[in-house]
């Protein structure tokens, strides 16, 4: 899919636009939308493309999500480009998660040629070369792009627990760690901060400070620390830290009004799906949290494309899959659309697949019994049509697909075998030098390129441990008492002042421990933020991320 040439048409195909069969005309009527729409291609019947019968997607239904699927080499990535560049032209920002690194060419004009001209003539396309305004990103600087980082504090205990696949007890303990760190001014910017706090809380001194608000067992702490080590070994250590990426950057448009394409290059993490899923969950959670409810708009605020989605779900925890399902269901009301790009629909969990209103299905192969089973399952998910989909899906050429989308009324359109248009941008990666030049010229480079390691929990706890122990105060030597005389009674000891984290009676008039806690200004601030979070529990219980300070 990284070839610089457009998909080829099957040999011997005739284009007969003047005479449109009734079956083709009926299909085309289902795609004759009144409002703005994206052009996919021309209806295909018995090997003939009818350029007067256009297949389109209404711009207003892109927040109902979609799926682009098909076997390797059938043209999925080019379809992604075709849709993304038209969204950009309509002023809609686009996010591309590109694991293989072969869609960077969307930033550059395509190369004209005979095959491009032939395809354009076949499908009625007025083709001209044009690239899209593009920003290139990389997780934590693992690549050429602008680094994307998040702080552990922003990520939050609930979301981190989902990524680490912790059970309820371990998740509760992780929440206690965040609670303690927040209350004691221990900033959790990166993974070493979180590790330092957990290690401290299992020490004798730390255990003493947790009395009264719960404890952290050594066994639970060990599980969390091992999970954090695994996550860091997968490359997530570079992702957590500062400066934290502001997801509002993804919503920008270029000076000429076109939507900005944000391309996240992920070839370095293809074999580390935990890292990719971590980023995805935080990014969607942060956007969901920050964006207002808008319902159905004339056009979406942002459209996501997740290429090679099977890597997204492969090895993902049950909690992660549930979070994605809920995210897909809820985030469309924020004006965000999500498209999954993968090999077969079975790569996407059924509960997620049910949320995807727009389908572009490229060719499937049926070489093995498992392939045949997948083909049958795929056919069953399409609306009824005059096509023999089992035959059509195995005979489609490169750059052809079976399409059904939601109409402007929200009803499925007729199933349409389609010869797709050629992208106007470069079909293949840009040169590394051009990619580096684009990143260097970005106004975001100075803001995000260099990592910042401010004083935080790790440094504070290290300084605390380095302080010398106070010298013990010697016991006073009692005066000798003459025989037969009673010893003078010892004065009653001063009541020991308990730490606010301790248990037992509190000082002051505030009702024991409760009064002591409520008189603590730090805890008051925490309680206010906790109360605010509880107020958002219905909409945020999936994510648990902290509200961004913009």
Coordinates of C-alpha atoms in Angstrom, one line a residue:
X1 CA 0.0 0.0 0.0
X2 CA 3.0 2.3 -0.2
X3 CA 3.3 2.3 -3.9
X4 CA 3.4 5.8 -5.5
X5 CA 1.0 4.7 -8.3
X6 CA -2.8 4.7 -8.0
X7 CA -4.8 1.5 -7.9
X8 CA -5.2 -0.1 -11.3
X9 CA -8.6 -1.0 -12.9
X10 CA -9.3 -4.5 -14.0
X11 CA -8.3 -5.0 -17.6
X12 CA -10.9 -5.0 -20.3
X13 CA -13.3 -2.8 -18.3
X14 CA -15.6 -0.6 -20.3
X15 CA -17.0 2.7 -19.0
X16 CA -20.5 3.4 -20.4
X17 CA -21.8 6.5 -18.7
X18 CA -24.5 7.3 -21.3
X19 CA -26.7 4.3 -20.6
X20 CA -27.3 3.6 -16.9
X21 CA -29.1 0.4 -16.1
X22 CA -32.1 0.7 -13.8
X23 CA -30.4 -1.3 -11.0
X24 CA -27.5 1.2 -11.1
X25 CA -29.8 4.2 -11.3
X26 CA -31.7 2.9 -8.2
X27 CA -28.5 2.6 -6.2
X28 CA -27.3 6.0 -7.3
X29 CA -30.6 7.6 -6.1
X30 CA -29.8 6.4 -2.6
X31 CA -26.6 8.5 -2.7
X32 CA -28.1 11.7 -4.2
X33 CA -27.8 13.9 -1.1
X34 CA -28.9 17.5 -0.9
X35 CA -26.1 18.7 1.5
X36 CA -22.3 18.6 1.2
X37 CA -20.8 15.2 0.8
X38 CA -17.5 13.4 0.2
X39 CA -17.2 11.7 -3.2
X40 CA -16.0 8.1 -3.1
X41 CA -16.4 6.9 -6.6
X42 CA -18.7 5.4 -9.3
X43 CA -21.2 2.5 -9.0
X44 CA -19.7 -0.7 -10.3
X45 CA -21.8 -3.5 -11.9
X46 CA -20.5 -6.5 -13.8
X47 CA -17.1 -5.0 -14.2
X48 CA -18.4 -1.6 -15.6
X49 CA -18.0 1.7 -13.7
X50 CA -20.8 4.2 -14.3
X51 CA -19.4 7.7 -13.8
X52 CA -22.9 9.3 -13.8
X53 CA -23.8 7.1 -10.8
X54 CA -21.8 8.6 -7.9
X55 CA -21.3 7.1 -4.4
X56 CA -20.9 9.6 -1.6
X57 CA -20.9 10.1 2.1
X58 CA -22.9 13.0 3.7
X59 CA -20.6 15.3 5.6
X60 CA -23.0 15.5 8.5
X61 CA -22.9 11.7 9.3
X62 CA -19.2 11.4 9.7
X63 CA -19.6 11.5 13.4
X64 CA -21.6 8.3 13.2
X65 CA -18.2 6.5 12.8
X66 CA -17.1 4.0 10.2
X67 CA -15.0 1.0 9.1
X68 CA -12.6 0.6 6.2
X69 CA -11.7 -3.0 5.8
X70 CA -10.1 -5.4 3.3
X71 CA -7.3 -7.8 2.7
X72 CA -3.7 -6.6 2.4
X73 CA -3.0 -4.8 -0.8
X74 CA -6.6 -4.0 -1.7
X75 CA -6.3 -0.2 -1.3
X76 CA -7.5 0.5 2.3
X77 CA -4.8 3.1 3.0
X78 CA -5.6 4.9 -0.3
X79 CA -9.3 5.0 0.7
X80 CA -8.2 6.5 4.1
X81 CA -6.3 9.2 2.2
X82 CA -9.2 9.8 -0.2
X83 CA -11.7 10.5 2.7
X84 CA -9.2 12.4 4.8
X85 CA -8.1 14.8 2.1
X86 CA -11.7 15.7 1.3
X87 CA -12.5 16.2 4.9
X88 CA -9.6 18.6 5.1
X89 CA -10.8 20.4 2.0
X90 CA -14.2 20.9 3.8
X91 CA -12.5 22.5 6.8
X92 CA -12.7 19.4 9.1
X93 CA -9.5 18.5 11.0
X94 CA -8.3 14.9 10.7
X95 CA -6.3 12.6 13.0
X96 CA -4.4 9.7 11.4
X97 CA -2.9 7.0 13.5
X98 CA -0.5 5.5 11.0
X99 CA 1.4 2.5 12.3
X100 CA 3.3 1.6 9.1
X101 CA 4.3 5.2 8.3
X102 CA 2.9 5.1 4.7
X103 CA 0.4 7.9 4.8
X104 CA 2.8 10.8 5.3
X105 CA 2.3 11.4 1.6
X106 CA -1.0 13.1 2.4
X107 CA 1.1 16.2 3.0
X108 CA 2.4 16.3 -0.6
X109 CA 0.7 16.7 -4.0
X110 CA 0.3 13.4 -5.9
X111 CA 2.1 12.4 -9.0
X112 CA 0.1 12.7 -12.2
X113 CA 0.4 9.8 -14.7
X114 CA -1.4 7.6 -17.2
X115 CA -3.0 5.4 -14.6
X116 CA -4.2 8.3 -12.6
X117 CA -5.8 9.9 -15.7
X118 CA -7.4 6.6 -16.6
X119 CA -8.9 6.1 -13.2
X120 CA -10.2 9.7 -13.1
X121 CA -11.9 9.2 -16.5
X122 CA -13.5 5.9 -15.4
X123 CA -15.1 7.4 -12.3
X124 CA -15.9 10.9 -13.5
X125 CA -13.3 12.6 -11.3
X126 CA -11.8 16.0 -12.1
X127 CA -8.3 15.1 -10.7
X128 CA -5.6 17.5 -9.8
X129 CA -2.6 17.1 -7.5
X130 CA -2.9 18.6 -4.0
X131 CA -1.4 17.9 -0.6
X132 CA -3.0 18.7 2.8
X133 CA -1.7 20.9 5.6
X134 CA -0.2 18.4 8.0
X135 CA 1.4 18.2 11.4
X136 CA 3.5 15.1 12.2
X137 CA 3.6 13.7 15.7
X138 CA 5.4 10.9 17.5
X139 CA 4.8 9.3 20.9
X140 CA 7.2 10.8 23.4
X141 CA 9.6 11.6 20.6
X142 CA 9.9 8.0 19.4
X143 CA 10.3 9.1 15.8
X144 CA 10.7 12.2 13.7
X145 CA 7.5 13.9 14.6
X146 CA 6.6 16.4 17.4
X147 CA 6.6 14.5 20.7
X148 CA 3.2 13.8 22.3
X149 CA 3.4 13.4 26.1
X150 CA 0.9 13.2 29.0
X151 CA 1.5 13.5 32.7
X152 CA 0.6 10.6 35.0
X153 CA -1.5 12.9 37.0
X154 CA -3.5 13.9 33.9
X155 CA -3.8 10.3 32.9
X156 CA -5.5 9.5 36.2
X157 CA -5.7 6.3 38.3
X158 CA -8.8 4.8 36.7
X159 CA -7.5 5.0 33.2
X160 CA -4.0 3.9 34.2
X161 CA -5.6 0.9 36.1
X162 CA -7.4 -0.1 32.9
X163 CA -4.2 0.0 30.9
X164 CA -2.3 -2.0 33.5
X165 CA -5.2 -4.5 33.7
X166 CA -5.5 -4.2 37.4
X167 CA -8.3 -5.9 39.4
X168 CA -10.7 -3.9 41.6
X169 CA -8.6 -4.2 44.7
X170 CA -5.4 -3.1 42.9
X171 CA -7.3 -0.2 41.2
X172 CA -8.6 1.0 44.6
X173 CA -5.0 0.9 45.9
X174 CA -3.7 2.9 42.9
X175 CA -6.4 5.4 43.6
X176 CA -5.2 5.7 47.1
X177 CA -1.6 6.4 45.8
X178 CA -2.9 9.2 43.7
X179 CA -5.0 10.5 46.6
X180 CA -1.9 10.6 48.9
X181 CA 0.3 12.2 46.2
X182 CA -2.2 15.0 45.5
X183 CA -2.8 15.7 49.2
X184 CA 0.9 15.9 50.0
X185 CA 2.1 18.0 47.0
X186 CA 3.9 15.1 45.3
X187 CA 3.5 15.8 41.6
X188 CA 3.2 12.7 39.4
X189 CA 4.6 13.8 36.1
X190 CA 6.2 10.6 34.9
X191 CA 6.4 6.9 35.7
X192 CA 9.4 7.3 38.0
X193 CA 7.3 9.7 40.2
X194 CA 4.6 7.1 40.5
X195 CA 7.1 4.3 41.3
X196 CA 8.7 6.5 43.9
X197 CA 5.5 7.2 45.7
X198 CA 4.4 3.5 45.7
X199 CA 7.8 2.5 47.0
X200 CA 7.6 5.1 49.7
X201 CA 4.1 4.1 50.8
X202 CA 5.3 0.5 51.4
X203 CA 8.1 1.7 53.7
X204 CA 7.7 1.8 57.5
X205 CA 7.4 5.6 57.3
X206 CA 4.9 5.6 54.5
X207 CA 2.8 2.9 56.1
X208 CA 2.5 5.1 59.2
X209 CA 1.3 8.1 57.1
X210 CA -1.4 6.0 55.5
X211 CA -3.0 5.0 58.7
X212 CA -6.6 6.1 59.0
X213 CA -7.2 6.4 55.2
X214 CA -6.3 2.9 54.2
X215 CA -3.2 0.9 53.5
X216 CA -1.2 -0.4 50.6
X217 CA -0.1 -4.0 50.9
X218 CA 3.3 -5.1 49.7
X219 CA 1.7 -7.7 47.5
X220 CA -0.5 -5.2 45.7
X221 CA 2.3 -2.7 45.4
X222 CA 4.4 -5.4 43.9
X223 CA 1.8 -6.1 41.2
X224 CA 1.4 -2.5 40.3
X225 CA 5.2 -1.9 40.2
X226 CA 5.7 -4.9 37.9
X227 CA 2.9 -3.7 35.6
X228 CA 4.5 -0.3 35.5
X229 CA 7.8 -1.9 34.6
X230 CA 6.2 -3.8 31.8
X231 CA 4.6 -0.6 30.5
X232 CA 7.9 1.2 30.6
X233 CA 9.7 -1.6 28.8
X234 CA 7.1 -1.2 26.0
X235 CA 8.2 2.4 25.5
X236 CA 5.6 4.2 27.6
X237 CA 8.2 5.8 29.7
X238 CA 8.9 8.4 27.0
X239 CA 5.2 9.1 26.7
X240 CA 4.6 10.1 30.3
X241 CA 6.1 13.5 31.2
X242 CA 6.1 17.1 30.3
X243 CA 5.4 19.3 28.4
X244 CA 2.0 17.7 28.2
X245 CA 0.3 17.7 24.8
X246 CA -2.8 19.8 24.5
X247 CA -5.4 17.8 22.5
X248 CA -6.9 21.1 21.3
X249 CA -4.0 21.2 18.9
X250 CA -5.9 18.5 16.9
X251 CA -8.8 20.8 16.3
X252 CA -7.0 23.5 14.3
X253 CA -7.5 24.6 10.8
X254 CA -5.0 26.1 8.4
X255 CA -5.0 29.8 7.5
X256 CA -6.8 29.0 4.2
X257 CA -9.6 27.3 6.1
X258 CA -8.7 23.7 5.4
X259 CA -8.7 21.2 8.2
X260 CA -5.3 20.4 9.6
X261 CA -4.3 16.7 9.2
X262 CA -2.5 15.4 12.3
X263 CA -0.5 12.3 11.4
X264 CA 0.8 10.3 14.3
X265 CA 3.6 8.1 13.0
X266 CA 3.8 4.8 14.9
X267 CA 6.0 2.4 13.0
X268 CA 8.3 2.1 16.1
X269 CA 5.5 0.7 18.3
X270 CA 3.8 -1.7 15.9
X271 CA 4.8 -4.6 18.2
X272 CA 3.9 -2.7 21.3
X273 CA 0.1 -2.4 21.2
X274 CA -0.1 -1.6 25.0
X275 CA 1.7 1.7 24.3
X276 CA -0.5 2.6 21.4
X277 CA -3.7 1.7 23.4
X278 CA -2.5 3.8 26.3
X279 CA -2.2 6.8 24.1
X280 CA -5.5 6.2 22.4
X281 CA -7.4 5.9 25.6
X282 CA -5.9 9.1 27.1
X283 CA -6.3 11.1 23.9
X284 CA -10.0 10.1 23.5
X285 CA -10.7 10.6 27.2
X286 CA -9.1 14.0 27.2
X287 CA -11.0 15.1 24.1
X288 CA -14.3 13.7 25.5
X289 CA -13.7 15.5 28.8
X290 CA -12.8 18.9 27.2
X291 CA -15.2 19.1 24.3
X292 CA -18.8 20.4 24.9
X293 CA -21.9 18.4 23.9
X294 CA -23.0 19.6 20.5
X295 CA -25.2 16.8 19.1
X296 CA -25.3 16.3 15.3
X297 CA -23.6 19.2 13.4
X298 CA -23.5 20.0 9.7
X299 CA -19.9 18.7 9.8
X300 CA -17.8 17.0 12.5
X301 CA -15.3 18.9 14.6
X302 CA -12.7 16.1 14.1
X303 CA -12.5 12.7 12.4
X304 CA -10.1 10.0 13.7
X305 CA -8.7 7.3 11.4
X306 CA -7.0 4.4 13.2
X307 CA -5.0 2.4 10.6
X308 CA -4.3 -1.3 11.3
X309 CA -6.9 -1.4 14.0
X310 CA -6.4 -5.1 14.6
X311 CA -3.2 -4.0 16.4
X312 CA -5.3 -1.7 18.5
X313 CA -7.5 -4.5 19.9
X314 CA -4.9 -7.4 19.8
X315 CA -3.9 -8.3 23.3
X316 CA -6.0 -5.4 24.7
X317 CA -7.6 -6.0 28.1
X318 CA -11.3 -6.5 28.6
X319 CA -11.4 -3.1 30.4
X320 CA -9.8 -1.4 27.4
X321 CA -12.3 -2.9 25.0
X322 CA -15.2 -1.8 27.2
X323 CA -13.8 1.7 27.4
X324 CA -13.4 1.9 23.6
X325 CA -17.0 0.7 23.1
X326 CA -18.3 3.3 25.5
X327 CA -16.1 6.0 23.9
X328 CA -17.4 5.2 20.4
X329 CA -20.9 5.4 21.7
X330 CA -20.6 8.6 23.5
X331 CA -18.0 10.8 21.7
X332 CA -20.1 11.3 18.6
X333 CA -22.3 13.8 20.6
X334 CA -19.1 15.8 20.9
X335 CA -18.8 16.1 17.1
X336 CA -16.0 13.5 16.8
X337 CA -16.1 10.7 14.3
X338 CA -13.9 7.5 14.4
X339 CA -13.0 5.3 11.5
X340 CA -11.3 2.0 12.1
X341 CA -9.1 0.7 9.2
X342 CA -8.3 -3.0 9.4
X343 CA -8.2 -6.3 7.4
X344 CA -11.6 -7.9 8.3
X345 CA -14.6 -6.7 10.3
X346 CA -13.9 -9.5 12.8
X347 CA -10.8 -7.6 13.9
X348 CA -13.1 -5.2 15.6
X349 CA -15.1 -6.4 18.6
X350 CA -18.8 -6.9 17.8
X351 CA -19.9 -4.3 20.3
X352 CA -17.7 -1.7 18.6
X353 CA -18.7 -2.8 15.1
X354 CA -22.4 -2.2 16.0
X355 CA -21.6 1.5 16.5
X356 CA -20.1 2.0 13.0
X357 CA -22.6 3.5 10.6
X358 CA -20.5 3.9 7.5
X359 CA -18.8 0.9 5.8
X360 CA -16.2 0.7 3.0
X361 CA -15.4 -3.0 2.5
X362 CA -12.5 -3.8 0.1
X363 CA -11.9 -7.3 -1.3
X364 CA -11.7 -10.3 1.0
X365 CA -9.9 -13.6 0.3
X366 CA -11.3 -17.0 1.0
X367 CA -8.3 -19.3 0.8
X368 CA -8.8 -21.1 4.1
X369 CA -11.9 -22.3 6.1
X370 CA -11.3 -19.4 8.5
X371 CA -11.3 -17.0 5.5
X372 CA -14.6 -18.5 4.3
X373 CA -16.1 -18.1 7.8
X374 CA -15.0 -14.5 7.9
X375 CA -16.4 -13.8 4.5
X376 CA -19.8 -15.3 5.5
X377 CA -19.8 -13.2 8.6
X378 CA -19.0 -10.1 6.7
X379 CA -21.8 -10.6 4.2
X380 CA -24.3 -11.0 7.0
X381 CA -23.5 -7.5 8.3
X382 CA -24.6 -5.7 5.1
X383 CA -28.2 -4.7 4.3
X384 CA -29.9 -6.8 1.7
X385 CA -29.0 -6.0 -1.9
X386 CA -29.2 -7.2 -5.5
X387 CA -25.5 -8.1 -5.3
X388 CA -24.3 -11.6 -4.6
X389 CA -21.9 -10.2 -2.0
X390 CA -20.1 -13.5 -1.4
X391 CA -19.0 -13.4 -5.0
X392 CA -18.5 -9.6 -5.3
X393 CA -16.3 -9.4 -2.2
X394 CA -13.9 -12.0 -3.5
X395 CA -13.7 -10.6 -7.0
X396 CA -13.2 -6.9 -6.4
X397 CA -10.0 -5.4 -7.8
X398 CA -7.5 -3.1 -6.1
X399 CA -9.2 0.3 -5.4
X400 CA -12.7 -1.2 -5.5
X401 CA -15.0 -1.7 -2.5
X402 CA -18.5 -2.4 -1.4
X403 CA -20.0 0.7 0.3
X404 CA -23.0 1.4 2.5
X405 CA -23.3 4.6 4.6
X406 CA -25.9 6.5 6.5
X407 CA -28.1 8.8 4.6
X408 CA -28.8 12.4 5.7
X409 CA -31.9 10.9 7.4
X410 CA -29.8 8.3 9.3
X411 CA -31.0 5.3 7.3
X412 CA -28.5 2.9 5.5
X413 CA -28.0 3.6 1.9
X414 CA -28.2 0.8 -0.8
X415 CA -25.2 -1.5 -1.0
X416 CA -23.0 -0.2 -3.8
X417 CA -20.0 -1.9 -5.4
X418 CA -17.8 1.0 -6.1
X419 CA -14.7 1.9 -8.2
X420 CA -13.0 4.4 -5.9
X421 CA -11.5 7.7 -6.9
X422 CA -7.7 8.3 -6.8
X423 CA -6.3 10.4 -3.9
X424 CA -5.0 13.8 -4.9
X425 CA -2.1 13.6 -2.5
X426 CA 1.0 11.5 -2.7
X427 CA 0.2 7.7 -2.4
X428 CA 3.2 6.7 -0.4
X429 CA 5.6 8.1 2.3
X430 CA 7.3 11.5 1.8
X431 CA 11.1 11.5 1.9
X432 CA 12.6 11.5 5.4
X433 CA 14.3 14.9 4.7
X434 CA 10.9 16.5 3.8
X435 CA 9.4 15.0 6.9
X436 CA 12.1 16.4 9.1
X437 CA 11.8 19.8 7.4
X438 CA 8.0 19.9 8.0
X439 CA 8.5 19.1 11.7
X440 CA 11.3 21.7 12.1
X441 CA 9.1 24.4 10.5
X442 CA 6.1 23.6 12.7
X443 CA 5.2 26.3 15.3
X444 CA 4.6 23.4 17.8
X445 CA 8.2 22.2 17.7
X446 CA 9.5 24.7 20.1
X447 CA 6.6 24.1 22.5
X448 CA 6.8 20.3 22.7
X449 CA 10.1 19.1 21.4
X450 CA 12.3 19.2 24.5
X451 CA 11.3 17.1 27.5
X452 CA 11.0 18.9 30.9
X453 CA 11.9 17.2 34.2
X454 CA 10.8 19.5 36.9
X455 CA 11.0 18.8 40.6
X456 CA 8.3 16.3 41.4
X457 CA 7.5 13.3 43.6
X458 CA 10.7 11.5 42.7
X459 CA 13.0 14.3 43.7
X460 CA 11.0 15.3 46.7
X461 CA 11.0 11.8 48.2
X462 CA 14.7 11.3 47.4
X463 CA 15.5 14.6 49.2
X464 CA 13.4 13.5 52.2
X465 CA 15.2 10.1 52.4
X466 CA 18.6 11.9 52.2
X467 CA 17.9 14.1 55.2
X468 CA 19.8 12.8 58.3
X469 CA 17.9 11.2 61.1
X470 CA 17.6 13.6 64.1
X471 CA 19.8 12.6 67.0
X472 CA 18.0 10.8 69.7
X473 CA 17.3 12.8 72.8
X474 CA 18.9 11.1 75.9
X475 CA 16.6 10.1 78.7
X476 CA 17.2 12.4 81.8
X477 CA 19.0 10.7 84.6
X478 CA 16.7 10.5 87.6
X479 CA 17.9 12.0 90.8
X480 CA 18.7 9.5 93.5
X481 CA 16.0 9.2 96.1
X482 CA 16.9 8.5 99.7
X483 CA 15.9 5.2 101.0
X484 CA 12.4 5.1 102.5
X485 CA 11.2 8.2 100.5
X486 CA 8.6 7.8 97.8
X487 CA 9.7 8.8 94.3
X488 CA 8.2 12.0 92.9
X489 CA 5.5 11.3 90.4
X490 CA 6.5 11.8 86.7
X491 CA 4.8 14.6 85.0
X492 CA 2.1 13.5 82.5
X493 CA 3.5 13.4 79.0
X494 CA 2.3 16.0 76.5
X495 CA -0.3 14.5 74.2
X496 CA 1.4 13.5 71.0
X497 CA 0.2 15.5 68.0
X498 CA -1.0 13.1 65.3
X499 CA -0.4 13.6 61.7
X500 CA -3.4 14.5 59.6
X501 CA -3.0 11.2 57.8
X502 CA -3.1 9.3 61.1
X503 CA -5.9 7.7 63.0
X504 CA -7.4 8.4 66.4
X505 CA -8.6 11.6 68.0
X506 CA -7.9 14.8 66.2
X507 CA -7.0 18.2 67.6
X508 CA -9.2 21.2 67.7
X509 CA -12.9 21.7 67.9
X510 CA -13.9 20.2 64.5
X511 CA -15.1 16.8 65.7
X512 CA -12.0 14.6 66.1
X513 CA -10.4 13.3 62.9
X514 CA -13.1 14.8 60.7
X515 CA -12.5 18.3 62.0
X516 CA -8.8 17.9 61.6
X517 CA -9.1 16.8 58.0
X518 CA -11.6 19.5 57.1
X519 CA -9.3 22.1 58.7
X520 CA -6.5 21.1 56.3
X521 CA -6.5 23.6 53.4
X522 CA -4.7 21.1 51.1
X523 CA -7.3 18.5 51.7
X524 CA -10.1 21.1 51.3
X525 CA -8.7 21.7 47.8
X526 CA -8.6 17.9 47.2
X527 CA -12.1 17.5 48.5
X528 CA -13.4 20.2 46.2
X529 CA -11.8 18.6 43.2
X530 CA -13.0 15.2 44.3
X531 CA -16.5 16.6 44.7
X532 CA -16.4 18.1 41.2
X533 CA -15.2 14.7 39.8
X534 CA -18.1 13.0 41.6
X535 CA -20.4 15.5 40.0
X536 CA -19.2 14.3 36.6
X537 CA -19.2 10.6 37.5
X538 CA -21.9 9.6 35.0
X539 CA -19.9 11.0 32.1
X540 CA -16.4 10.5 33.4
X541 CA -16.5 7.2 35.2
X542 CA -15.0 5.5 32.2
X543 CA -11.9 7.7 32.1
X544 CA -11.0 9.2 35.5
X545 CA -8.6 11.7 34.0
X546 CA -7.9 15.0 35.6
X547 CA -9.4 18.2 34.1
X548 CA -6.8 19.9 32.0
X549 CA -5.5 23.3 33.1
X550 CA -5.5 25.2 29.9

